[in-house]
PDB file of C-alpha atoms in Angstrom:
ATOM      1  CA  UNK A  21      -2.124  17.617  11.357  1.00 57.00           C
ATOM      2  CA  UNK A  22      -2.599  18.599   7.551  1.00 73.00           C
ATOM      3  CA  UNK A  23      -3.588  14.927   6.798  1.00 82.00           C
ATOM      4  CA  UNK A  24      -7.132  15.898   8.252  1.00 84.00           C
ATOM      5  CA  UNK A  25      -7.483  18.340   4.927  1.00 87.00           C
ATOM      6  CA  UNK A  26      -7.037  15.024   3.029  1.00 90.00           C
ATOM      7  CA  UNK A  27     -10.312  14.289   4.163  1.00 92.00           C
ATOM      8  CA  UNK A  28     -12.242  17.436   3.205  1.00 91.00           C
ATOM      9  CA  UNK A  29     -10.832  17.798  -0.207  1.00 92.00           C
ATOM     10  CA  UNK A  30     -11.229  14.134  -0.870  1.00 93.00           C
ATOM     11  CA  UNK A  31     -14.833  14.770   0.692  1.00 93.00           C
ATOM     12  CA  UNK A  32     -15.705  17.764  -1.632  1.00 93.00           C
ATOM     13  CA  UNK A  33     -14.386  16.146  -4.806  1.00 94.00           C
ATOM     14  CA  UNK A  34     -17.086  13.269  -3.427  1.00 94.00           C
ATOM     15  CA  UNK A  35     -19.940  15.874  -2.831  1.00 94.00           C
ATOM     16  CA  UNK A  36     -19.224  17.311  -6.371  1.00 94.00           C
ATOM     17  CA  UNK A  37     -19.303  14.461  -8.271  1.00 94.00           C
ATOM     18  CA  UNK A  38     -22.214  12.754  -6.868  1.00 94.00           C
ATOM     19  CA  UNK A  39     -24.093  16.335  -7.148  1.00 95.00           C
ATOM     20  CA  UNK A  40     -23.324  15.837 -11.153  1.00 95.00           C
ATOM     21  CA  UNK A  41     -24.436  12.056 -10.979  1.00 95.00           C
ATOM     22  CA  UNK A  42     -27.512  13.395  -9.362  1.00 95.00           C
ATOM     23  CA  UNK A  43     -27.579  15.678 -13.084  1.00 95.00           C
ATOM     24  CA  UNK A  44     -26.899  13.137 -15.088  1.00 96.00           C
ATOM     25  CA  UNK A  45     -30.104  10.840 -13.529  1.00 95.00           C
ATOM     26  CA  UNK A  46     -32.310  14.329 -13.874  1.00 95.00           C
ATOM     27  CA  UNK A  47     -31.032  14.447 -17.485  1.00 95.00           C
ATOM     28  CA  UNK A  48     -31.420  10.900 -18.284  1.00 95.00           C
ATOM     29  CA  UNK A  49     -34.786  10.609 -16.780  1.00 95.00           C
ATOM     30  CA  UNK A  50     -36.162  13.736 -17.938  1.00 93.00           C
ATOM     31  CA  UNK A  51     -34.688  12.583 -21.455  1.00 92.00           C
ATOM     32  CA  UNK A  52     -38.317  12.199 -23.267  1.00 90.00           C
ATOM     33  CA  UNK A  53     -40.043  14.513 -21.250  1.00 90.00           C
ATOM     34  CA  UNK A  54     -42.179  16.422 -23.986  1.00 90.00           C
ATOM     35  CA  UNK A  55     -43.585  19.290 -24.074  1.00 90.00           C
ATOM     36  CA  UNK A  56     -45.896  22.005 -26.183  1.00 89.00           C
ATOM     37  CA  UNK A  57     -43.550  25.109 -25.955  1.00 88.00           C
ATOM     38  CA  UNK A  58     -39.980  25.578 -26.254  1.00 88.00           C
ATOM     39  CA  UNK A  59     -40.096  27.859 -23.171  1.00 88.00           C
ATOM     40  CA  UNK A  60     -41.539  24.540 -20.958  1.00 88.00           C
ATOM     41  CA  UNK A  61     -39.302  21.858 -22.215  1.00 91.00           C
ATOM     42  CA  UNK A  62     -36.910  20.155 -19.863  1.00 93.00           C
ATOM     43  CA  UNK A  63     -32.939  21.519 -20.979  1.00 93.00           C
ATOM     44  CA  UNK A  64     -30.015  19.863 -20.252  1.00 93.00           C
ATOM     45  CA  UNK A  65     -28.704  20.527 -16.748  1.00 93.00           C
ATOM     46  CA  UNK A  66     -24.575  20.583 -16.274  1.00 93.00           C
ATOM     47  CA  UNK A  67     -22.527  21.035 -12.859  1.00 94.00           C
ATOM     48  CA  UNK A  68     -20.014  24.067 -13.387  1.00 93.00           C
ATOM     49  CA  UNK A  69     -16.906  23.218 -11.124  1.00 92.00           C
ATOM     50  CA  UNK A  70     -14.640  25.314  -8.760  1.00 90.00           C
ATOM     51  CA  UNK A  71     -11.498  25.331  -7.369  1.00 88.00           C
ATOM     52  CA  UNK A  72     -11.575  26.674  -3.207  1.00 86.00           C
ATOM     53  CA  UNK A  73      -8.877  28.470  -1.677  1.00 81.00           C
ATOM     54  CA  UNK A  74      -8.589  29.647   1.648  1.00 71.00           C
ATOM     55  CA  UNK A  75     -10.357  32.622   2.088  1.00 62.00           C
ATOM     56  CA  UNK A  76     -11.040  32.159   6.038  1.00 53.00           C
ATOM     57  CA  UNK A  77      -8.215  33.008   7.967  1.00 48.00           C
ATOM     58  CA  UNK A  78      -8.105  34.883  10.983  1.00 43.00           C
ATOM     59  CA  UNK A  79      -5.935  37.792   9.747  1.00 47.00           C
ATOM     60  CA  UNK A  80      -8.813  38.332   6.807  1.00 50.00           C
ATOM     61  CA  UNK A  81      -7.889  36.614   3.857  1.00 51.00           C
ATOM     62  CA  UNK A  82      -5.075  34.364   3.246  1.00 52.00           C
ATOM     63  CA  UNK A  83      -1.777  35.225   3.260  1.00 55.00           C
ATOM     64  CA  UNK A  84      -1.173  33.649   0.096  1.00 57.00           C
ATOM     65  CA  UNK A  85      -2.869  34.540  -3.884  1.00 61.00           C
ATOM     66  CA  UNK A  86      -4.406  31.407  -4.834  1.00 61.00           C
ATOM     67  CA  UNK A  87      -1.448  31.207  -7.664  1.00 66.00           C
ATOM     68  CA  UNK A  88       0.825  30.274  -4.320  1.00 69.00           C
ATOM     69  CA  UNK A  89      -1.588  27.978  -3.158  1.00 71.00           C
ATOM     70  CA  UNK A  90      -2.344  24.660  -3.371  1.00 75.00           C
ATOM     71  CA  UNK A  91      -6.680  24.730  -3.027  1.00 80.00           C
ATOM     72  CA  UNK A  92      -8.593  23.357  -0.504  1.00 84.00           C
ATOM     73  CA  UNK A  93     -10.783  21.007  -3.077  1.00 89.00           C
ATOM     74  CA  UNK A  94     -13.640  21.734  -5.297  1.00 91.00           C
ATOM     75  CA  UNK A  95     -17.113  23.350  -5.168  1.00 91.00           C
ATOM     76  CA  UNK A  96     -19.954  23.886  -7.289  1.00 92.00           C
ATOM     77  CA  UNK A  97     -20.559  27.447  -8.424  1.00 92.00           C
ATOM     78  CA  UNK A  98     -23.890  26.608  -9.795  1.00 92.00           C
ATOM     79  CA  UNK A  99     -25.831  24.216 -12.021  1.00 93.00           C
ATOM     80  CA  UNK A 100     -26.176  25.869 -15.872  1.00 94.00           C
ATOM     81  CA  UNK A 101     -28.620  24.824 -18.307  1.00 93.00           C
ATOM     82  CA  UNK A 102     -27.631  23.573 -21.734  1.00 91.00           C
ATOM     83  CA  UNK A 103     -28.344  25.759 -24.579  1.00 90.00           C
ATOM     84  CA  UNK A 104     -27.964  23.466 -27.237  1.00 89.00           C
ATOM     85  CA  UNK A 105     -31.474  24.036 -29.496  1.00 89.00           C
ATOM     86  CA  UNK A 106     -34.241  21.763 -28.216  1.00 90.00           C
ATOM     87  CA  UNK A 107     -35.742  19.191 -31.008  1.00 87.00           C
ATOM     88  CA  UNK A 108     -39.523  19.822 -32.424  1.00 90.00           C
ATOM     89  CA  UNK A 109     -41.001  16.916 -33.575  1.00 91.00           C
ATOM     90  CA  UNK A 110     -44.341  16.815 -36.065  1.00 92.00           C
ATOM     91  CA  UNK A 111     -46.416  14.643 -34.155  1.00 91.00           C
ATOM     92  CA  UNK A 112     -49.797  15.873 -34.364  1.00 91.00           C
ATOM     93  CA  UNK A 113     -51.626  12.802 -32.352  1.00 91.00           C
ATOM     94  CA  UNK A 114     -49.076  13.600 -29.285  1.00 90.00           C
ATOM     95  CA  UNK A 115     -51.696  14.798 -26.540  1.00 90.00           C
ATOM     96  CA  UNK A 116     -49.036  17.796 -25.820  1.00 88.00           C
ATOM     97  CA  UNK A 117     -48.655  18.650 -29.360  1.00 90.00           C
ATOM     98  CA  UNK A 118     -49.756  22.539 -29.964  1.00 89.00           C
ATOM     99  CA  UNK A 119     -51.963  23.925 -32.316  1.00 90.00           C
ATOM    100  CA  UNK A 120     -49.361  23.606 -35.645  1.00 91.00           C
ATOM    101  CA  UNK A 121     -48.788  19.841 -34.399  1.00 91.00           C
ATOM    102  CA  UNK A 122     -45.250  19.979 -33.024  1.00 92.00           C
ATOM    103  CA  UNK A 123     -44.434  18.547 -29.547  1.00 93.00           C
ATOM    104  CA  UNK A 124     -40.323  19.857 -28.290  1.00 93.00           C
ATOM    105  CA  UNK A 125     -38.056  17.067 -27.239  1.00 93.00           C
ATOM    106  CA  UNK A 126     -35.414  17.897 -24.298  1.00 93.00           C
ATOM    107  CA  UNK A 127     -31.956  19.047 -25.514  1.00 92.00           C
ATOM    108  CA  UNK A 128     -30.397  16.186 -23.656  1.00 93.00           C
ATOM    109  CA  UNK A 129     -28.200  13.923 -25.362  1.00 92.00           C
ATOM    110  CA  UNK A 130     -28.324  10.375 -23.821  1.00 93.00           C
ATOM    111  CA  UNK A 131     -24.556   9.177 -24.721  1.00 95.00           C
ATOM    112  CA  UNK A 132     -23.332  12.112 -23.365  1.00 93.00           C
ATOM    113  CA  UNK A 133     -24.996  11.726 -20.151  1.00 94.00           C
ATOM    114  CA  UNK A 134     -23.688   8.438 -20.258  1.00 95.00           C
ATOM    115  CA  UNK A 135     -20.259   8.766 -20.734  1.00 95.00           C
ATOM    116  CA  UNK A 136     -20.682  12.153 -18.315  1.00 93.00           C
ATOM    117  CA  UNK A 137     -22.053   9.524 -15.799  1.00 95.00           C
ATOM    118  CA  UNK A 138     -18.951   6.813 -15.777  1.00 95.00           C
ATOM    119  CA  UNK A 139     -16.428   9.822 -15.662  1.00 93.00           C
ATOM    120  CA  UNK A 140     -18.500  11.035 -12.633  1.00 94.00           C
ATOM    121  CA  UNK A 141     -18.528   7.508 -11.028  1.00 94.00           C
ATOM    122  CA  UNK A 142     -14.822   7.355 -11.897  1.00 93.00           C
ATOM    123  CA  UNK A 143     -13.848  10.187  -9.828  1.00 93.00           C
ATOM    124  CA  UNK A 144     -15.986   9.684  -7.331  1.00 95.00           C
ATOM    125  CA  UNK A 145     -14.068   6.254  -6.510  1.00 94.00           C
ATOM    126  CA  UNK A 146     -10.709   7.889  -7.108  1.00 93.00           C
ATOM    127  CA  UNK A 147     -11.267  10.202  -4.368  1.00 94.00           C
ATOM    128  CA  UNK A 148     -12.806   7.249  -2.080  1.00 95.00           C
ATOM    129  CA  UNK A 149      -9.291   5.974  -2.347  1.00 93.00           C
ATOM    130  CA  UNK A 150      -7.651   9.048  -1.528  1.00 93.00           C
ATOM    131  CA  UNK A 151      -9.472   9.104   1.371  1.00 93.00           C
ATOM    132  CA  UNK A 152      -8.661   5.358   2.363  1.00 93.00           C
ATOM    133  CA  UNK A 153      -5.188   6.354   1.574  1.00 93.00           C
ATOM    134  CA  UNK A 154      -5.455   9.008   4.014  1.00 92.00           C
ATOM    135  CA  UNK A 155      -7.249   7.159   6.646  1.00 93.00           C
ATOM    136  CA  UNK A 156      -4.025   4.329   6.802  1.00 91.00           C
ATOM    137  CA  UNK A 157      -1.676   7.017   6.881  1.00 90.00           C
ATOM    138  CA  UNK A 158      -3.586   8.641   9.665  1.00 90.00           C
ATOM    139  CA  UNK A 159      -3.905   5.427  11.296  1.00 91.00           C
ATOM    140  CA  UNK A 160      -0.456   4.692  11.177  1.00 88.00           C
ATOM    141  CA  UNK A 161       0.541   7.927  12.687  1.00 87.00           C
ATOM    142  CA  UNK A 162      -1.477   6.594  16.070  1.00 88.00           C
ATOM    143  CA  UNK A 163       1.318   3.601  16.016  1.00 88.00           C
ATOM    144  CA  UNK A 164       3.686   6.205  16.697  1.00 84.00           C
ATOM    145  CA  UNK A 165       5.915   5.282  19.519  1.00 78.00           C
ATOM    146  CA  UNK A 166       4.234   1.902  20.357  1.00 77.00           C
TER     147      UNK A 166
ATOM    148  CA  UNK B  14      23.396  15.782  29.654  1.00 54.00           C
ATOM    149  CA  UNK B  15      19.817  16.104  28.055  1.00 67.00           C
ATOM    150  CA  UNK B  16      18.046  14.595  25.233  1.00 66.00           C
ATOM    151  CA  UNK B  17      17.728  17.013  22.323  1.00 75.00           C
ATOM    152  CA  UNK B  18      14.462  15.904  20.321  1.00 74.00           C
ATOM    153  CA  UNK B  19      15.610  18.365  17.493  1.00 73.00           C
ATOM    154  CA  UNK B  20      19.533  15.992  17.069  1.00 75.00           C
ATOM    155  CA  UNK B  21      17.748  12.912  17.693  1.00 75.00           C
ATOM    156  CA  UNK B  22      14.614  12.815  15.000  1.00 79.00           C
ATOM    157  CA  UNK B  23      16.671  14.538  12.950  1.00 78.00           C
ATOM    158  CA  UNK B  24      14.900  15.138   9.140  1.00 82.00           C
ATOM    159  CA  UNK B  25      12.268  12.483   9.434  1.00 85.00           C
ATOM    160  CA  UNK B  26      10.284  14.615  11.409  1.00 84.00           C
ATOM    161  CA  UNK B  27       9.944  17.229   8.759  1.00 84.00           C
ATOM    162  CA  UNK B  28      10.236  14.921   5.903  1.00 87.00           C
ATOM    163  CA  UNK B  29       6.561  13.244   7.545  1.00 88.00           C
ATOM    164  CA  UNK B  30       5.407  16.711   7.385  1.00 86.00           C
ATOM    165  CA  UNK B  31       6.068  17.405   4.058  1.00 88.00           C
ATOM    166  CA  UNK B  32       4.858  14.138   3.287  1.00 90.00           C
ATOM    167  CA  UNK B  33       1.276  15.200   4.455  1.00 89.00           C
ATOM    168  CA  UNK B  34       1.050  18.182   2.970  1.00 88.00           C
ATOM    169  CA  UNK B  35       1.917  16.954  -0.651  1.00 90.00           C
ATOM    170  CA  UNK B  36      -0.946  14.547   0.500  1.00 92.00           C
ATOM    171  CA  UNK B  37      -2.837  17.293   0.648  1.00 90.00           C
ATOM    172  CA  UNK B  38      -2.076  19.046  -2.754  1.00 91.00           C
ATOM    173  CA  UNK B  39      -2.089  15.712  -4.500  1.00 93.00           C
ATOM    174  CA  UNK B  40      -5.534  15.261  -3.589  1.00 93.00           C
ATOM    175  CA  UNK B  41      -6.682  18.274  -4.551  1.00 92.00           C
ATOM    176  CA  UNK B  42      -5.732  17.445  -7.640  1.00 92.00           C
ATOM    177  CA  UNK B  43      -7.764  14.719  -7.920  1.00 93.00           C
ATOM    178  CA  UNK B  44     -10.613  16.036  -6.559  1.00 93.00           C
ATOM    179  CA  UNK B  45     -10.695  18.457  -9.204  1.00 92.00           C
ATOM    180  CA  UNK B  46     -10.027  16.309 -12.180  1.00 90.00           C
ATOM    181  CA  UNK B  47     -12.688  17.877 -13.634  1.00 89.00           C
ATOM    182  CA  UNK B  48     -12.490  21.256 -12.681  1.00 90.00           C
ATOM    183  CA  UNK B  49     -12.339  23.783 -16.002  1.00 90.00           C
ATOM    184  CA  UNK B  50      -8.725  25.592 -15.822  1.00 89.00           C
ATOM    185  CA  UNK B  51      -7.522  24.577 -13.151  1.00 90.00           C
ATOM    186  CA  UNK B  52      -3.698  23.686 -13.166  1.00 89.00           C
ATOM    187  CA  UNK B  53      -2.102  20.559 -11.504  1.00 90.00           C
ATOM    188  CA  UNK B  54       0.161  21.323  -9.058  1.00 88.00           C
ATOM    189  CA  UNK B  55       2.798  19.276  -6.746  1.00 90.00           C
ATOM    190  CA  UNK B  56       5.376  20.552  -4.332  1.00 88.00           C
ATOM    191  CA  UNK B  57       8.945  20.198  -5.189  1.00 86.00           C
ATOM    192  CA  UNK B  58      10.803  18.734  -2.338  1.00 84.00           C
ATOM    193  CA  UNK B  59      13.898  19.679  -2.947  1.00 83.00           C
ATOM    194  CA  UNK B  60      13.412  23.230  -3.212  1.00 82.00           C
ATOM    195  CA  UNK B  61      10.745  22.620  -0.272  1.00 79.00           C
ATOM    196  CA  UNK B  62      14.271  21.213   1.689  1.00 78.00           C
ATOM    197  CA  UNK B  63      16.134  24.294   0.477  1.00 78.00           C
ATOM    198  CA  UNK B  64      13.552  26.564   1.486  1.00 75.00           C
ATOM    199  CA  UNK B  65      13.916  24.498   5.089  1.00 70.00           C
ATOM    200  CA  UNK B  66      17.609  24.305   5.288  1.00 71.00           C
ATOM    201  CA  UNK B  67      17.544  28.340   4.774  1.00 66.00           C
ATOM    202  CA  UNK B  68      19.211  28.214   1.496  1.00 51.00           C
ATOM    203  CA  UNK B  69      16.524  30.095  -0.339  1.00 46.00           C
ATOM    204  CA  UNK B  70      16.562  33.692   0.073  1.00 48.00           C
ATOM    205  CA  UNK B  71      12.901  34.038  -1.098  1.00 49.00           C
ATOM    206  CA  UNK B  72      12.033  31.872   1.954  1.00 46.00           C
ATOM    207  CA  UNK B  73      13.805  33.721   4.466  1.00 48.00           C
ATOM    208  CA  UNK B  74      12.102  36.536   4.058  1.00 47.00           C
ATOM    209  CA  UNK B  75       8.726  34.991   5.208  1.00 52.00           C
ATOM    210  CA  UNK B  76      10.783  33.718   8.120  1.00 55.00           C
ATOM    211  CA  UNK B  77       9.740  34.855  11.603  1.00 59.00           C
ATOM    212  CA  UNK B  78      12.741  36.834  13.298  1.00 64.00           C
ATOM    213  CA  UNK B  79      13.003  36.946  16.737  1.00 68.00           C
ATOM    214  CA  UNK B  80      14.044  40.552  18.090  1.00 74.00           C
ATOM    215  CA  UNK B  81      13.871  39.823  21.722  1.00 76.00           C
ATOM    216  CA  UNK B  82      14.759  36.522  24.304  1.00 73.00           C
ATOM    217  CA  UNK B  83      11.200  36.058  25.108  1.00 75.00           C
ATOM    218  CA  UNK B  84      10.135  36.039  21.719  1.00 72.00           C
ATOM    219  CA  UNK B  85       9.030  32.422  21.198  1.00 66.00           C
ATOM    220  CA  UNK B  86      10.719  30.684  18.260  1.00 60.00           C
ATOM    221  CA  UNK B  87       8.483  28.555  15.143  1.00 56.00           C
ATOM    222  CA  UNK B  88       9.666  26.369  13.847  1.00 49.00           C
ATOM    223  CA  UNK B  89       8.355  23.853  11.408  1.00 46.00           C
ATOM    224  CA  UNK B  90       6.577  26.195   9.538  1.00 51.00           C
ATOM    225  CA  UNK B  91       6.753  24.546   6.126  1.00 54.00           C
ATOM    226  CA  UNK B  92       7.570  27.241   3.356  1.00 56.00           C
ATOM    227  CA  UNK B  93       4.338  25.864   0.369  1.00 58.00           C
ATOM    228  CA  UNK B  94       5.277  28.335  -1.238  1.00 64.00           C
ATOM    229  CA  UNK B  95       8.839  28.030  -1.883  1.00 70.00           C
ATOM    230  CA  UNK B  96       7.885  24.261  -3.169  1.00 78.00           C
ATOM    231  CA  UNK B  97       4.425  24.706  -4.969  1.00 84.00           C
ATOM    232  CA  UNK B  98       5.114  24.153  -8.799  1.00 85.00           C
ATOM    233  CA  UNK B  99       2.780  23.360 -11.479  1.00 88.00           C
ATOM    234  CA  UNK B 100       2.703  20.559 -13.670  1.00 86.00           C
ATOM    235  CA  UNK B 101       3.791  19.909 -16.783  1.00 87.00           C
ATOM    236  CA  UNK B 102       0.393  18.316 -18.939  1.00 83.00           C
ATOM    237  CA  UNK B 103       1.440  15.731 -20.853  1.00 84.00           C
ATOM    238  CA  UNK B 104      -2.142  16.298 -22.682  1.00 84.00           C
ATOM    239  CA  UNK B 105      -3.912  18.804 -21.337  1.00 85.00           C
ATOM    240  CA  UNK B 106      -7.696  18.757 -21.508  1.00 85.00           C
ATOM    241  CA  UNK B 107      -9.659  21.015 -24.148  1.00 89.00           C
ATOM    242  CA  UNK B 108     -11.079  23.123 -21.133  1.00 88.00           C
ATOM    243  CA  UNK B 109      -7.598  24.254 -19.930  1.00 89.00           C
ATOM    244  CA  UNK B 110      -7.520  21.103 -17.123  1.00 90.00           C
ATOM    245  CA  UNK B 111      -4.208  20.169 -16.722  1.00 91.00           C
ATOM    246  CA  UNK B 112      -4.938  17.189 -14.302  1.00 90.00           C
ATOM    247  CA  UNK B 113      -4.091  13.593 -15.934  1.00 90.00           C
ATOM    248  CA  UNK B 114      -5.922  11.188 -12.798  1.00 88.00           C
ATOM    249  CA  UNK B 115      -3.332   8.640 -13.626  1.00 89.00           C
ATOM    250  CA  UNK B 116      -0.611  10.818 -13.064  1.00 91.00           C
ATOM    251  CA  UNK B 117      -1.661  12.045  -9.758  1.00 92.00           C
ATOM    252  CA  UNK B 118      -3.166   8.749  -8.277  1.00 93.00           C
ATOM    253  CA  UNK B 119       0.791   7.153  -8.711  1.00 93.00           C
ATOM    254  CA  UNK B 120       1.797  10.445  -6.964  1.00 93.00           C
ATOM    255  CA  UNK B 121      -0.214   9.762  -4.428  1.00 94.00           C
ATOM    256  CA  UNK B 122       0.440   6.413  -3.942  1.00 94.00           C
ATOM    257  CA  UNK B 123       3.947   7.241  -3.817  1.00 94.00           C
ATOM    258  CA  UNK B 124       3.772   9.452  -1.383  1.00 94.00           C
ATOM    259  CA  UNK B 125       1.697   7.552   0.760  1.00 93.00           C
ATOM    260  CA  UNK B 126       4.859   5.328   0.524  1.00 94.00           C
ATOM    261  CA  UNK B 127       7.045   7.650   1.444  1.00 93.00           C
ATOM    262  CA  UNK B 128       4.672   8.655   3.980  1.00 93.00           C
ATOM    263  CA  UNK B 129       5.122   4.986   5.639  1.00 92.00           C
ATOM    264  CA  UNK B 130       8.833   4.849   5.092  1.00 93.00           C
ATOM    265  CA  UNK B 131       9.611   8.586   6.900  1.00 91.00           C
ATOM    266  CA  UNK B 132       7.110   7.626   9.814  1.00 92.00           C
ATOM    267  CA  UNK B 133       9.225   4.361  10.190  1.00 91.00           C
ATOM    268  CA  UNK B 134      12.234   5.909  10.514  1.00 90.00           C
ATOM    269  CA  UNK B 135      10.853   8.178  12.928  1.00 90.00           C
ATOM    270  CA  UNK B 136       9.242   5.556  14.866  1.00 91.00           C
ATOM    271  CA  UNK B 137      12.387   3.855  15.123  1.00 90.00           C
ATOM    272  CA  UNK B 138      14.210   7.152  16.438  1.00 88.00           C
ATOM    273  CA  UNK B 139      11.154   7.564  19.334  1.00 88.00           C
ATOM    274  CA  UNK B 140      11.969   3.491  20.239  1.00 89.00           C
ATOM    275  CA  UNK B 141      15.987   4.094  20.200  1.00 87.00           C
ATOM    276  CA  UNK B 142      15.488   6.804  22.696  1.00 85.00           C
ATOM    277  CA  UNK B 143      13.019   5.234  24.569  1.00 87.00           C
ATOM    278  CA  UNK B 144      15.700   2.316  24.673  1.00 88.00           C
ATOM    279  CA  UNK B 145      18.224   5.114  25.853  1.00 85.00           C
ATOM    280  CA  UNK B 146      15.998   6.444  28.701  1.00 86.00           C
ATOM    281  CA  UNK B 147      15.137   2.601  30.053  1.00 89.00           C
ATOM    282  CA  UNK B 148      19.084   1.292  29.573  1.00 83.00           C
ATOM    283  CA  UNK B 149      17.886  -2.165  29.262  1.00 75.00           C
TER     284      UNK B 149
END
């Protein structure tokens, strides 16, 4: 039955999502983590999202280009980090500032993260309910006949 | 006389089918929402029931044919292809995302719906037979 599918693409849109919460806490947390050299500081870390299509059949490769194809949910390619410029600050009393005074401020911008955060939670319960959805329909299927 | 399962379920069989696997391609819509450039797509179902039905010649040529008697037959092999379309974006997203969550999630719901309706009147075909075979 192609209901159980449901559950795997509802499943990896969960696993993304909740690997870019997981991000957005790094980000947020990390958000005044100082530093003396630009090269040390703590950048801005960002999910990059993928569709999947079925790849693994048994006649090597699907039968289908992935433009005829529907996708089998989402993956993460890989997690990039931000290159927006990182923010010196003069603060010659900082214990980590370097020898002209300036300590380097992450590149992470904290509204941003948040509004990255609620989108994240957002789709995360979308596909929850896509998945309930799912489950009734499967359950109702088991009725069948009685 | 015997009881032909094909005659007596009639559409609804293939209609739950279909019904499942637009499931399927609704939700991976949703699950990637927030995928860069990817396109939302949806399967059509009346080309998907023209594609069935044999009327499309596109389909038929991704048809199994059956050269010899012992050659089983398939059937139910739902044509995606001959359905899969993508969607029109109302407002697509700056990173080329065509999914609008709204959109799909009433899809969804929809077809879950549907889902319930075709399974009832198939249920309803498996209890009039089963009233058929007892005779009470």
């Amino acid at each position: 039955m192609s209901l159980d599918k449901v559950f795997d693409i509802a499943g990896s849109g969960m696993s993304a999502q909740s690997l870019r919460l997981n991000t957005v806490a790094s980000n947020i947390a990390n958000a005044d983590t100082v530093s003396s050299s630009v090269d040390e500081t703590y950048r801005a870390r960002n999910p990059v999202f993928a569709t999947i299509f079925n790849s693994q059949q048994a006649a090597g490769g699907s039968l289908f280009s992935p433009d005829q194809q529907a996708g089998d949910g989402v993956s993460v390619l890989g997690i990039v980090e931000s290159d927006a410029s990182l923010e010196p600050r003069y603060e010659p009393d900082h214990p980590m500032a370097n020898e002209e005074g300036y300590v380097y401020y992450p590149n992470v911008n904290v509204v941003e993260e948040m509004a990255n955060m609620m989108a994240a939670s957002r789709s995360y319960q979308t596909n929850v309910e896509v998945m309930n959805t799912a489950k009734t329909m499967l359950q109702r299927v088991l009725t069948l006949g009685q | 006389m015997s009881i032909s399962f094909d005659n007596a379920l009639g559409l609804h069989e293939e209609a739950l089918r279909f019904r499942s696997q637009r499931a399927e391609v609704l939700a991976n819509n949703i699950a990637n929402a927030e995928t860069p450039n990817y396109k939302a797509r949806d399967l059509d179902f009346n080309a998907v029931l023209a594609a069935q039905q044999g009327a499309d010649a596109e389909s038929a040529a991704l048809a199994v044919s059956r050269t010899d008697q012992q050659h089983i037959a398939i059937d139910g092999l739902i044509d995606q292809v001959a359905g899969l379309r993508y969607r029109n974006a109302l407002q697509p997203a700056v990173d080329g995302n065509t999914v609008d969550s709204e959109v799909e999630k009433a899809a969804y719901t929809q077809n879950a719906i549907d889902f319930q309706a075709s399974f009832t009147f198939l249920n309803s075909k498996f209890k009039g037979l089963m009233t058929a075979i007892k005779g009470e």
